Short mmCIF file of C-alpha atoms in Angstrom, two decimals:
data_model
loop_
_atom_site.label_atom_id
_atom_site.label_comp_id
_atom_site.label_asym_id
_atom_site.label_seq_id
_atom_site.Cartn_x
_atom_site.Cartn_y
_atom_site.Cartn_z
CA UNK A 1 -12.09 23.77 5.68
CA UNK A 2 -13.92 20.43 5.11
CA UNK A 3 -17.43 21.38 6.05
CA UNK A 4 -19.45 18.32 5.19
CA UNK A 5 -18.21 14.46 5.53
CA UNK A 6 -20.06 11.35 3.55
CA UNK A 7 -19.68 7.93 4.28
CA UNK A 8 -21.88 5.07 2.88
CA UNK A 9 -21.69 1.42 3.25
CA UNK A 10 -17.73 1.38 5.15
CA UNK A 11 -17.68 -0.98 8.03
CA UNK A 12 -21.02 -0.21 10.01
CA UNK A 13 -21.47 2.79 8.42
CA UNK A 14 -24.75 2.87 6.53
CA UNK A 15 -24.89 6.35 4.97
CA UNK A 16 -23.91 9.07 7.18
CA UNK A 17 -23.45 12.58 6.76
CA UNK A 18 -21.88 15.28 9.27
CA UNK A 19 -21.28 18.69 9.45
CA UNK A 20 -17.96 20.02 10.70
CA UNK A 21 -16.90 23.13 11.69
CA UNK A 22 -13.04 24.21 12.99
CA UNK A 23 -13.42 22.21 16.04
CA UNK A 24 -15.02 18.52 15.72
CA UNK A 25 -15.18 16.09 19.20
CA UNK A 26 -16.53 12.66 18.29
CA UNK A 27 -17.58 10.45 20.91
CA UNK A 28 -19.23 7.98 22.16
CA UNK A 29 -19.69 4.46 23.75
CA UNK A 30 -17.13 1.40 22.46
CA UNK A 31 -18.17 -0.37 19.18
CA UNK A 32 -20.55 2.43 18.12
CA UNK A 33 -18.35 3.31 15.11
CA UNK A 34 -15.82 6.24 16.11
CA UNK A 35 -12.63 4.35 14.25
CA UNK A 36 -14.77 3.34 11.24
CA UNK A 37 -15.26 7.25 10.78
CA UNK A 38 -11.99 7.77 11.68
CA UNK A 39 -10.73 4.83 9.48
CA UNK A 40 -12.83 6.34 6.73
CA UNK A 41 -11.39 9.36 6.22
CA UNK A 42 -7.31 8.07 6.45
CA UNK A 43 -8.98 5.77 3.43
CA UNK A 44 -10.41 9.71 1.60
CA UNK A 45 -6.28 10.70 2.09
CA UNK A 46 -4.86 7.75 0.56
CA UNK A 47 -7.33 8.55 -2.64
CA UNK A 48 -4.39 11.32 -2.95
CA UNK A 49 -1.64 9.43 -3.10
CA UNK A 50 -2.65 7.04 -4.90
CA UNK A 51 -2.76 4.13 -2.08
CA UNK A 52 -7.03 3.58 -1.81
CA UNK A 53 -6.59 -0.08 -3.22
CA UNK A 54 -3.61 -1.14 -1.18
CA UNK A 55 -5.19 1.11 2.20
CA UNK A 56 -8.00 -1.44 1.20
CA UNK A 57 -6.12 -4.67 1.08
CA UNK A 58 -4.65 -3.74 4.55
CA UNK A 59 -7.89 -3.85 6.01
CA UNK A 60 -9.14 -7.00 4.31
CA UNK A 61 -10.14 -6.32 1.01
CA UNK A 62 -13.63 -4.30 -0.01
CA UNK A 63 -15.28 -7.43 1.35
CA UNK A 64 -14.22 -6.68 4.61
CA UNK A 65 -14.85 -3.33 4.96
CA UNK A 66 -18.43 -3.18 3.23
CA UNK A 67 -21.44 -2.37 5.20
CA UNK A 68 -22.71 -6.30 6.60
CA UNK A 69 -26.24 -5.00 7.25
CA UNK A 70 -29.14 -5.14 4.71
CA UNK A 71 -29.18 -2.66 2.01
CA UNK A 72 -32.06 -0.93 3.33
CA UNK A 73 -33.44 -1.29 7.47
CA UNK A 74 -36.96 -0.79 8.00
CA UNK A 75 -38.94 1.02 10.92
CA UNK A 76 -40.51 -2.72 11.87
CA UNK A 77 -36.81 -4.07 12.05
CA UNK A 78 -35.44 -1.04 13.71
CA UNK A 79 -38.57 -1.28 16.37
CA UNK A 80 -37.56 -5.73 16.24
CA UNK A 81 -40.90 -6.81 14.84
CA UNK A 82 -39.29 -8.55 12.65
CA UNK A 83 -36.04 -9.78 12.06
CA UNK A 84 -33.07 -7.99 10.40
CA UNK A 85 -32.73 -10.13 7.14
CA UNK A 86 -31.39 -9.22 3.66
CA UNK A 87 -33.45 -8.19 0.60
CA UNK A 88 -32.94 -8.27 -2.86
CA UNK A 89 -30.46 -5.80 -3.92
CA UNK A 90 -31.71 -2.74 -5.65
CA UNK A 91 -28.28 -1.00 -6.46
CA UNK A 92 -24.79 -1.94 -6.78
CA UNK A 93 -22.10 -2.84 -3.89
CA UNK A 94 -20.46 0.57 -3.64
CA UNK A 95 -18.34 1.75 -1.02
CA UNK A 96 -18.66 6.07 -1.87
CA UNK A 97 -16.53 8.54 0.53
CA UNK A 98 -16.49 12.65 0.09
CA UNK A 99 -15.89 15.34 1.32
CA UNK A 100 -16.96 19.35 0.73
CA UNK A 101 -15.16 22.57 1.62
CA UNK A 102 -16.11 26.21 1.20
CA UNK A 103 -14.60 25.75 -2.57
CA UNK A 104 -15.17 22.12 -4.17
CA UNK A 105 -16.76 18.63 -3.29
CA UNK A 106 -14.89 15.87 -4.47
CA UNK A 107 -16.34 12.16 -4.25
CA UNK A 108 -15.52 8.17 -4.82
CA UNK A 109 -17.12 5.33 -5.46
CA UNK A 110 -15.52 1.86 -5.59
CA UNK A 111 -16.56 -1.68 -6.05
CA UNK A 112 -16.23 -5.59 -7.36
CA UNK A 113 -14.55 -5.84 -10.31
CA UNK A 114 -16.42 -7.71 -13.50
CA UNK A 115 -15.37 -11.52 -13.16
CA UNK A 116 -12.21 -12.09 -14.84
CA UNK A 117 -9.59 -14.67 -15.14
CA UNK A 118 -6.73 -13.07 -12.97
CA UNK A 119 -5.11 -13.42 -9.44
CA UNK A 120 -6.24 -9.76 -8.89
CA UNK A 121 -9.98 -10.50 -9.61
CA UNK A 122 -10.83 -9.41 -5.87
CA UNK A 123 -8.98 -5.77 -6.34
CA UNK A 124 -12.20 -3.23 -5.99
CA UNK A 125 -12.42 -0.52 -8.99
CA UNK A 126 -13.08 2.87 -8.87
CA UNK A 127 -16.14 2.99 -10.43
CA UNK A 128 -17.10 7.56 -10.62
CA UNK A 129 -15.22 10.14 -9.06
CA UNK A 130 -16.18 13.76 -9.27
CA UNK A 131 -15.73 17.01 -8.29
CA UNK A 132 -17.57 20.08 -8.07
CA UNK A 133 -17.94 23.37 -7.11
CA UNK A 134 -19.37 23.68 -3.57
CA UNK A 135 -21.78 23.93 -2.36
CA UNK A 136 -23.68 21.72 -4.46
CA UNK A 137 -22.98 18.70 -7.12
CA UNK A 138 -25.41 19.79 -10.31
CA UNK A 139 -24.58 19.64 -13.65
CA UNK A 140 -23.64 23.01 -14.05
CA UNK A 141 -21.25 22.83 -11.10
CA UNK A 142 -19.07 19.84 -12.49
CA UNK A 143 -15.74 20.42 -13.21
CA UNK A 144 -14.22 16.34 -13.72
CA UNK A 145 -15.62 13.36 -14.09
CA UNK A 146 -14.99 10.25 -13.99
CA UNK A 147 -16.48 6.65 -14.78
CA UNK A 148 -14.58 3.74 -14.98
CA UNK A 149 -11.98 3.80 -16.70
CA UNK A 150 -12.98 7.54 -18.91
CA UNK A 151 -12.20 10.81 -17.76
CA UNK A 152 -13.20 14.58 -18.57
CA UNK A 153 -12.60 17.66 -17.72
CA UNK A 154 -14.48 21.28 -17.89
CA UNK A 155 -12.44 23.31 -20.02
CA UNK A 156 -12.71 27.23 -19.25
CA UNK A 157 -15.61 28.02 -22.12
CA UNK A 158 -17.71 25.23 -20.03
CA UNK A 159 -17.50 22.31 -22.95
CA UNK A 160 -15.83 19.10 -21.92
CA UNK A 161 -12.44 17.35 -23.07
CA UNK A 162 -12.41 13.90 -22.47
CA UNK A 163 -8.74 12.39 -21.60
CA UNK A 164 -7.65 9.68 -24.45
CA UNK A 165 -5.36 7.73 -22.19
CA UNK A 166 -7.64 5.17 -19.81
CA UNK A 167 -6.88 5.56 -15.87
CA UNK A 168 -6.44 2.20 -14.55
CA UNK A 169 -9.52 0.20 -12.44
CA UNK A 170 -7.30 1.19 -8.82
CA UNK A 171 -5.66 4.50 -9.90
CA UNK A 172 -7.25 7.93 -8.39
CA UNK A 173 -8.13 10.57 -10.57
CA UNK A 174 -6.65 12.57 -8.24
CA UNK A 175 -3.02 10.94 -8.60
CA UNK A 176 -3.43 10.63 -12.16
CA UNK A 177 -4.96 13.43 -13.54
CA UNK A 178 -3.84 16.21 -11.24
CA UNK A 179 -2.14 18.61 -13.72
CA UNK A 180 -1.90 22.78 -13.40
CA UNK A 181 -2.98 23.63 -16.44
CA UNK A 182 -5.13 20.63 -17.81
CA UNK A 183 -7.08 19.73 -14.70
CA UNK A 184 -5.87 22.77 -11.71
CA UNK A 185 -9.26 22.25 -9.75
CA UNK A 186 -8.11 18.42 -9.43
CA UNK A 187 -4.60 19.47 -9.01
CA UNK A 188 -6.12 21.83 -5.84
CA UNK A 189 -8.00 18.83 -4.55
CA UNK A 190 -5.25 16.80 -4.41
CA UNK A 191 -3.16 19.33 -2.96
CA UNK A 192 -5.10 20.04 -0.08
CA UNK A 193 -6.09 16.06 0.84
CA UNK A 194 -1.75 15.41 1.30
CA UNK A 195 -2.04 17.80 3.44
CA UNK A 196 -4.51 16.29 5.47
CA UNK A 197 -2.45 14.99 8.89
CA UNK A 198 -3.73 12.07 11.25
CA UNK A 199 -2.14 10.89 14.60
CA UNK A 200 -3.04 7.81 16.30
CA UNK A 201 -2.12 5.56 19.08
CA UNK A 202 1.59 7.15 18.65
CA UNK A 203 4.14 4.02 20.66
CA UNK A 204 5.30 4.68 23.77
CA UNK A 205 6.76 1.40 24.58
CA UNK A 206 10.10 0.63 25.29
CA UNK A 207 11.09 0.01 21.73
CA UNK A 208 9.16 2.99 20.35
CA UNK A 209 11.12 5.08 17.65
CA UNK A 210 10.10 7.89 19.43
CA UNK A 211 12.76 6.92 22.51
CA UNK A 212 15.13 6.63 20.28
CA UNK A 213 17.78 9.31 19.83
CA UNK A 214 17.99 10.16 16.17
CA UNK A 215 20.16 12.66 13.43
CA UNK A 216 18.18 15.72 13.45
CA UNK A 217 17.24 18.07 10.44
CA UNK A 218 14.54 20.89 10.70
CA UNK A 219 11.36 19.32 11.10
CA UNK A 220 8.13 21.57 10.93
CA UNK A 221 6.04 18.73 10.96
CA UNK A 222 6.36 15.39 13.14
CA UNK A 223 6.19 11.91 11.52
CA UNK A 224 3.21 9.96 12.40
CA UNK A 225 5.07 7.31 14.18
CA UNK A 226 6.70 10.29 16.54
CA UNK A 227 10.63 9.12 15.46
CA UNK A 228 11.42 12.70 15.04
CA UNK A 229 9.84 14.38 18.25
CA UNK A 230 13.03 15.31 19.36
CA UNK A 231 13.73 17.31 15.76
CA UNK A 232 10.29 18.79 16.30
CA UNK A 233 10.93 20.31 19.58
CA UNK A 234 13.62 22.07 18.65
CA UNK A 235 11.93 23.17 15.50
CA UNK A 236 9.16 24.84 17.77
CA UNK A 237 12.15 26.07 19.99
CA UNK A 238 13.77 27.96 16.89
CA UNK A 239 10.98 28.88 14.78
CA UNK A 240 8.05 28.13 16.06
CA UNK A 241 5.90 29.55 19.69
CA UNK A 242 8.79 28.38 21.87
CA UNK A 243 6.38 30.26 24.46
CA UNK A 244 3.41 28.00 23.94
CA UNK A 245 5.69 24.65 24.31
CA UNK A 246 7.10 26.17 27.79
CA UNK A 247 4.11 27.36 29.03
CA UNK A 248 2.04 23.99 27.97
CA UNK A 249 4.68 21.80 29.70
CA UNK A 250 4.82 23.92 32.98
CA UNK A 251 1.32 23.49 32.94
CA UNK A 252 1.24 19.63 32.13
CA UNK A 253 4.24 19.11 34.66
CA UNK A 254 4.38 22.17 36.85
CA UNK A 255 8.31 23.41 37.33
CA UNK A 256 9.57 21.01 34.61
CA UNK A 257 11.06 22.55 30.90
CA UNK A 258 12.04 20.76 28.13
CA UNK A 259 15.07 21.05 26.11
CA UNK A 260 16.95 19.08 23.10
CA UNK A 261 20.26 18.18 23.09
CA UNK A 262 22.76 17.67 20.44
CA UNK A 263 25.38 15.33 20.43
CA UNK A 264 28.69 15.22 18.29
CA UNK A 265 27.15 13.44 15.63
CA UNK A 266 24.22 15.03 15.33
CA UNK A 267 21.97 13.15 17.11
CA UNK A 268 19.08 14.65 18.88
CA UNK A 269 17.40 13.82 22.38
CA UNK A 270 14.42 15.20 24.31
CA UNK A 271 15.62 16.25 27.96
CA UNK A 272 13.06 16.76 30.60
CA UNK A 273 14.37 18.86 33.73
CA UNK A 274 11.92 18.72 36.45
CA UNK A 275 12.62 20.09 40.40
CA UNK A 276 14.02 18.07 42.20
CA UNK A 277 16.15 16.15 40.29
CA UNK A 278 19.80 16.57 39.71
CA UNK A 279 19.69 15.87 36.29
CA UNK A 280 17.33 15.92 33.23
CA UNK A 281 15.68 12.97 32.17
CA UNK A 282 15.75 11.63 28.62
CA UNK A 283 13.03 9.82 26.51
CA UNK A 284 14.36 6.29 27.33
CA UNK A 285 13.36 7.21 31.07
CA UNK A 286 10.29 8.69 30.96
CA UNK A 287 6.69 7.46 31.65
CA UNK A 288 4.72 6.31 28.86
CA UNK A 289 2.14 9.16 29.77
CA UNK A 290 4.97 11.89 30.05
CA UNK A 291 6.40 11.28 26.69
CA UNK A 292 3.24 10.93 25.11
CA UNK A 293 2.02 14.39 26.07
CA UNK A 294 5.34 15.55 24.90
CA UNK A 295 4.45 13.76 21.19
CA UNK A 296 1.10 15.88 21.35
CA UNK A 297 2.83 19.03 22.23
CA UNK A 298 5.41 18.82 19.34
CA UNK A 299 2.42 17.74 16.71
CA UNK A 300 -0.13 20.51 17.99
CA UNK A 301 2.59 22.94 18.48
CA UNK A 302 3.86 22.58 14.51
CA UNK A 303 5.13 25.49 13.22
CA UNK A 304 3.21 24.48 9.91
CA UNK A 305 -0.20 24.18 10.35
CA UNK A 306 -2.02 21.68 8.34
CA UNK A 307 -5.51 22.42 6.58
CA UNK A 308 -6.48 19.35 8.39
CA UNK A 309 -5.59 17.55 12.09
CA UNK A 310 -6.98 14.59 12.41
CA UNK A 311 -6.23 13.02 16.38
CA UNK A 312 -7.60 9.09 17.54
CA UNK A 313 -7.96 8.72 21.50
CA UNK A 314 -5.03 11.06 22.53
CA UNK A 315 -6.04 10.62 25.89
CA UNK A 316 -4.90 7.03 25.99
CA UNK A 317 -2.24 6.52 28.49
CA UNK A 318 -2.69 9.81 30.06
CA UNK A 319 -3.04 10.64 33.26
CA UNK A 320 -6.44 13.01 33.45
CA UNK A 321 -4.41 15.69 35.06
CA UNK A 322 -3.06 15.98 32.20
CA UNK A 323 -6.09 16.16 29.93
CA UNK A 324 -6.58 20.12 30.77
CA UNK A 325 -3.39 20.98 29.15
CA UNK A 326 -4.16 18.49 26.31
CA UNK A 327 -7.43 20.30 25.84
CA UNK A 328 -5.92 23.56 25.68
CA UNK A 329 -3.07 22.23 23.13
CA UNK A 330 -6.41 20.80 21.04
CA UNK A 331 -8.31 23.99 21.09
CA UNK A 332 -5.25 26.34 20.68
CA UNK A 333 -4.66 24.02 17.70
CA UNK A 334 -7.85 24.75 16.35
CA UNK A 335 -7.37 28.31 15.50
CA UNK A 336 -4.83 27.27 12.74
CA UNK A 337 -6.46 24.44 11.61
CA UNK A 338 -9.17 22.10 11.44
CA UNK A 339 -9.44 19.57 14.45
CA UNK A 340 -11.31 16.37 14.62
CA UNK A 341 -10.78 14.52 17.51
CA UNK A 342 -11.84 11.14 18.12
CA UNK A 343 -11.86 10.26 21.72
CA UNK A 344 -13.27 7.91 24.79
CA UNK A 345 -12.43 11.27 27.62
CA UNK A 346 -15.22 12.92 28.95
CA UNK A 347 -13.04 15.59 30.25
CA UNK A 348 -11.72 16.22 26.96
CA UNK A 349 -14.89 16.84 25.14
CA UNK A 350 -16.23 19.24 27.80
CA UNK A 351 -13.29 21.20 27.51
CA UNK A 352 -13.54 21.52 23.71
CA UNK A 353 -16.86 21.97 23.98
CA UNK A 354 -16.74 25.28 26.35
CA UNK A 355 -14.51 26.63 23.29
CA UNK A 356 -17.51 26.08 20.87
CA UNK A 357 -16.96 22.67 19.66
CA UNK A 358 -19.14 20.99 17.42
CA UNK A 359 -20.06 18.10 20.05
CA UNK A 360 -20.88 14.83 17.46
CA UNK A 361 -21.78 11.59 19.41
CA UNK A 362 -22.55 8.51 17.56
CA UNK A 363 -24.90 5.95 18.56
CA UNK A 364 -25.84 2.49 16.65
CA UNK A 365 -28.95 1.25 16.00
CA UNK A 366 -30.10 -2.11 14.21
CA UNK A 367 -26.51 -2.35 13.92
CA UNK A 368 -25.94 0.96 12.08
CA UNK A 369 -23.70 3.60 13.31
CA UNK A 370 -25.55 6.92 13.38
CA UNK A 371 -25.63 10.83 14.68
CA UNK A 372 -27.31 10.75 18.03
CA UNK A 373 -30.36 13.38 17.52
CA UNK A 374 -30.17 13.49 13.95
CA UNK A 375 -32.84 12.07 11.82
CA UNK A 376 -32.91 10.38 8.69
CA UNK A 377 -33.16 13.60 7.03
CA UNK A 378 -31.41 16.23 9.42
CA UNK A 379 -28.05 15.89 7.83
CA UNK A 380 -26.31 17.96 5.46
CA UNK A 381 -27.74 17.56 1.58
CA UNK A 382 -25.42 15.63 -0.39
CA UNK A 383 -25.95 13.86 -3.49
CA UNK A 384 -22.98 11.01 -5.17
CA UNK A 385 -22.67 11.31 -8.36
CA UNK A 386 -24.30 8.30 -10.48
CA UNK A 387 -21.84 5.74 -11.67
#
């Protein structure tokens, strides 16, 4: 379980640090920050797969998504004494992310590339990634390294072997290095960050591929873009809580059931009955708020629990009669894995938050997004390794 998050200088994220525990709500007003945090850590997963550069380049480039403020914001332009103007750099332009969890930390730290002649001169580096045991980066507690383009590793007699072959300025450590028996606590990292999941702003539309009536195979966990719902369902149906689903859909639509059918060829499509009507409805007919719950039923409902759920606004285009049975779906959800929820719903929160949510709204200030009650130095310690 991730139990601390650190973010410096991403969109207008100064330097924040949060605690999590199994349940996370984060709210708050519009433009405070909620999808740079959330935008943050789908940027952490793609360290994994190798994809930070490119998840870059889809937002803009580093440019883009580096903090626009001054490096540092003093009380007098906090209190607007004076005005918030730049000063002369003290450190480097570095965009760091990490993460800790009850066993290691892990940490990166990318930015501009030395001038060069090339049509890639505006690709950001990795410039030190690291990880540690928890709870604590020290010395003692490093188990890989690296800077630029050098890597080492801790061997088991605590000296350390440093890797001949150069990683590339835009290739992880994590998807280069990762190896059983050379590197197994980067190998564990990397493991558990792919199995991070993250669900937002699933289509509904008319041309969604989630009304679309696909070939099924057994699908424990639902695609991001909800294509496979229908495969999902019946997953749950057959090995999954098959109670839960028909239980959380009475309650969402009282009477109604859901079912898949199969045709000839294999194809699978989500039927809704519901009383009163002579025949089930299919995904092609149903409201954009009906199959919607339906999506977070089949991703909260997965018979293979992640380490890590990650939702953004699921209350959007739901009706809030609806947002009890989401809530219970969320915190149910919980008990297998670790939630963090991003969302607008007041309802929502409150109802995580009577199962013992850890409530984090964010605020900005001067332009920086920020914990609301937590002072410069309330947050969890955390250190970044030096580059």
């Amino acid at each position: 379980m991730l139990t601390t998050l650190a973010v410096d200088n991403y969109r207008s994220i100064r330097s924040l640090r949060l605690e999590l525990d199994a349940l996370n709500v984060v709210t708050g007003a519009n433009g405070v920050g909620k999808s740079s945090l959330y935008r943050a850590l789908r940027l952490l997963a793609s360290c994994a797969s190798g994809g930070v550069v490119a998840a870059l380049a889809t937002e803009g480039g580093l440019a883009s998504t580096l903090w626009a403020g001054p490096e540092m914001i003093s009380d007098a332009m906090r209190r607007g004494d004076v005005p918030v103007q730049g000063t002369r750099r003290t450190e480097s332009v570095a965009l760091r992310l990490g993460f800790m969890t009850d066993e290691f930390g892990y940490s990166i730290d990318l930015g501009y590339p030395p001038p060069a002649r090339t049509a890639f001169g505006r690709d950001p580096e990795i410039k030190a990634e690291s990880i540690w045991h928890a709870p604590q980066l020290r010395p003692s507690t490093l188990l890989s390294e690296r800077k630029n383009a050098a890597v080492r590793l801790r061997e088991p007699d605590g000296s350390w072997r440093q890797l001949l072959k150069p990683l590339d300025p835009g290739d992880s450590m994590l998807s280069q290095v990762a190896d059983p028996v050379a590197a197994p606590d980067v190998l564990m990292v990397r493991e558990q960050v792919r199995r991070w999941r993250f669900y937002d702003h699933v289509r509904t539309d008319v041309d969604a591929p989630a009304r679309q009536s696909r070939l099924g195979t057994r699908t424990p966990v639902m695609s991001a873009d909800g294509s496979d719902i229908a495969a999902a369902l019946q997953t749950i149906i057959e090995v999954g809580d098959r109670g839960a689903l028909d239980a959380i859909v009475d309650r969402a639509f009282p009477g109604s059931s859901v079912r898949v059918e199969v045709a000839e060829d294999g194809r699978f499509e989500v039927r809704l009955s519901q009383p009163g009507m002579l025949r089930p409805l299919g995904t092609t007919e149903l409201s954009d708020g009906t199959l919607r719950f339906l999506l977070w039923a089949a991703a909260l409902l997965t018979p293979r629990a992640p380490e890590l759920m990650v939702l953004n606004e699921p209350e959007t285009s739901l009706h809030p009669d609806l947002l009890p049975a989401l809530g219970e779906l969320i915190v149910n959800a919980s008990e297998h894995s670790q939630v963090i929820v991003v969302t607008h719903a007041a309802a929502l929160s409150a109802i995580a938050d009577k199962a013992g949510a850890r409530a984090i709204e964010l605020v900005k200030d001067t332009g920086e997004t920020l914990v609301a009650g937590q002072g410069r130095f309330d947050g969890p310690s955390w250190s970044w390794p030096k580059r």
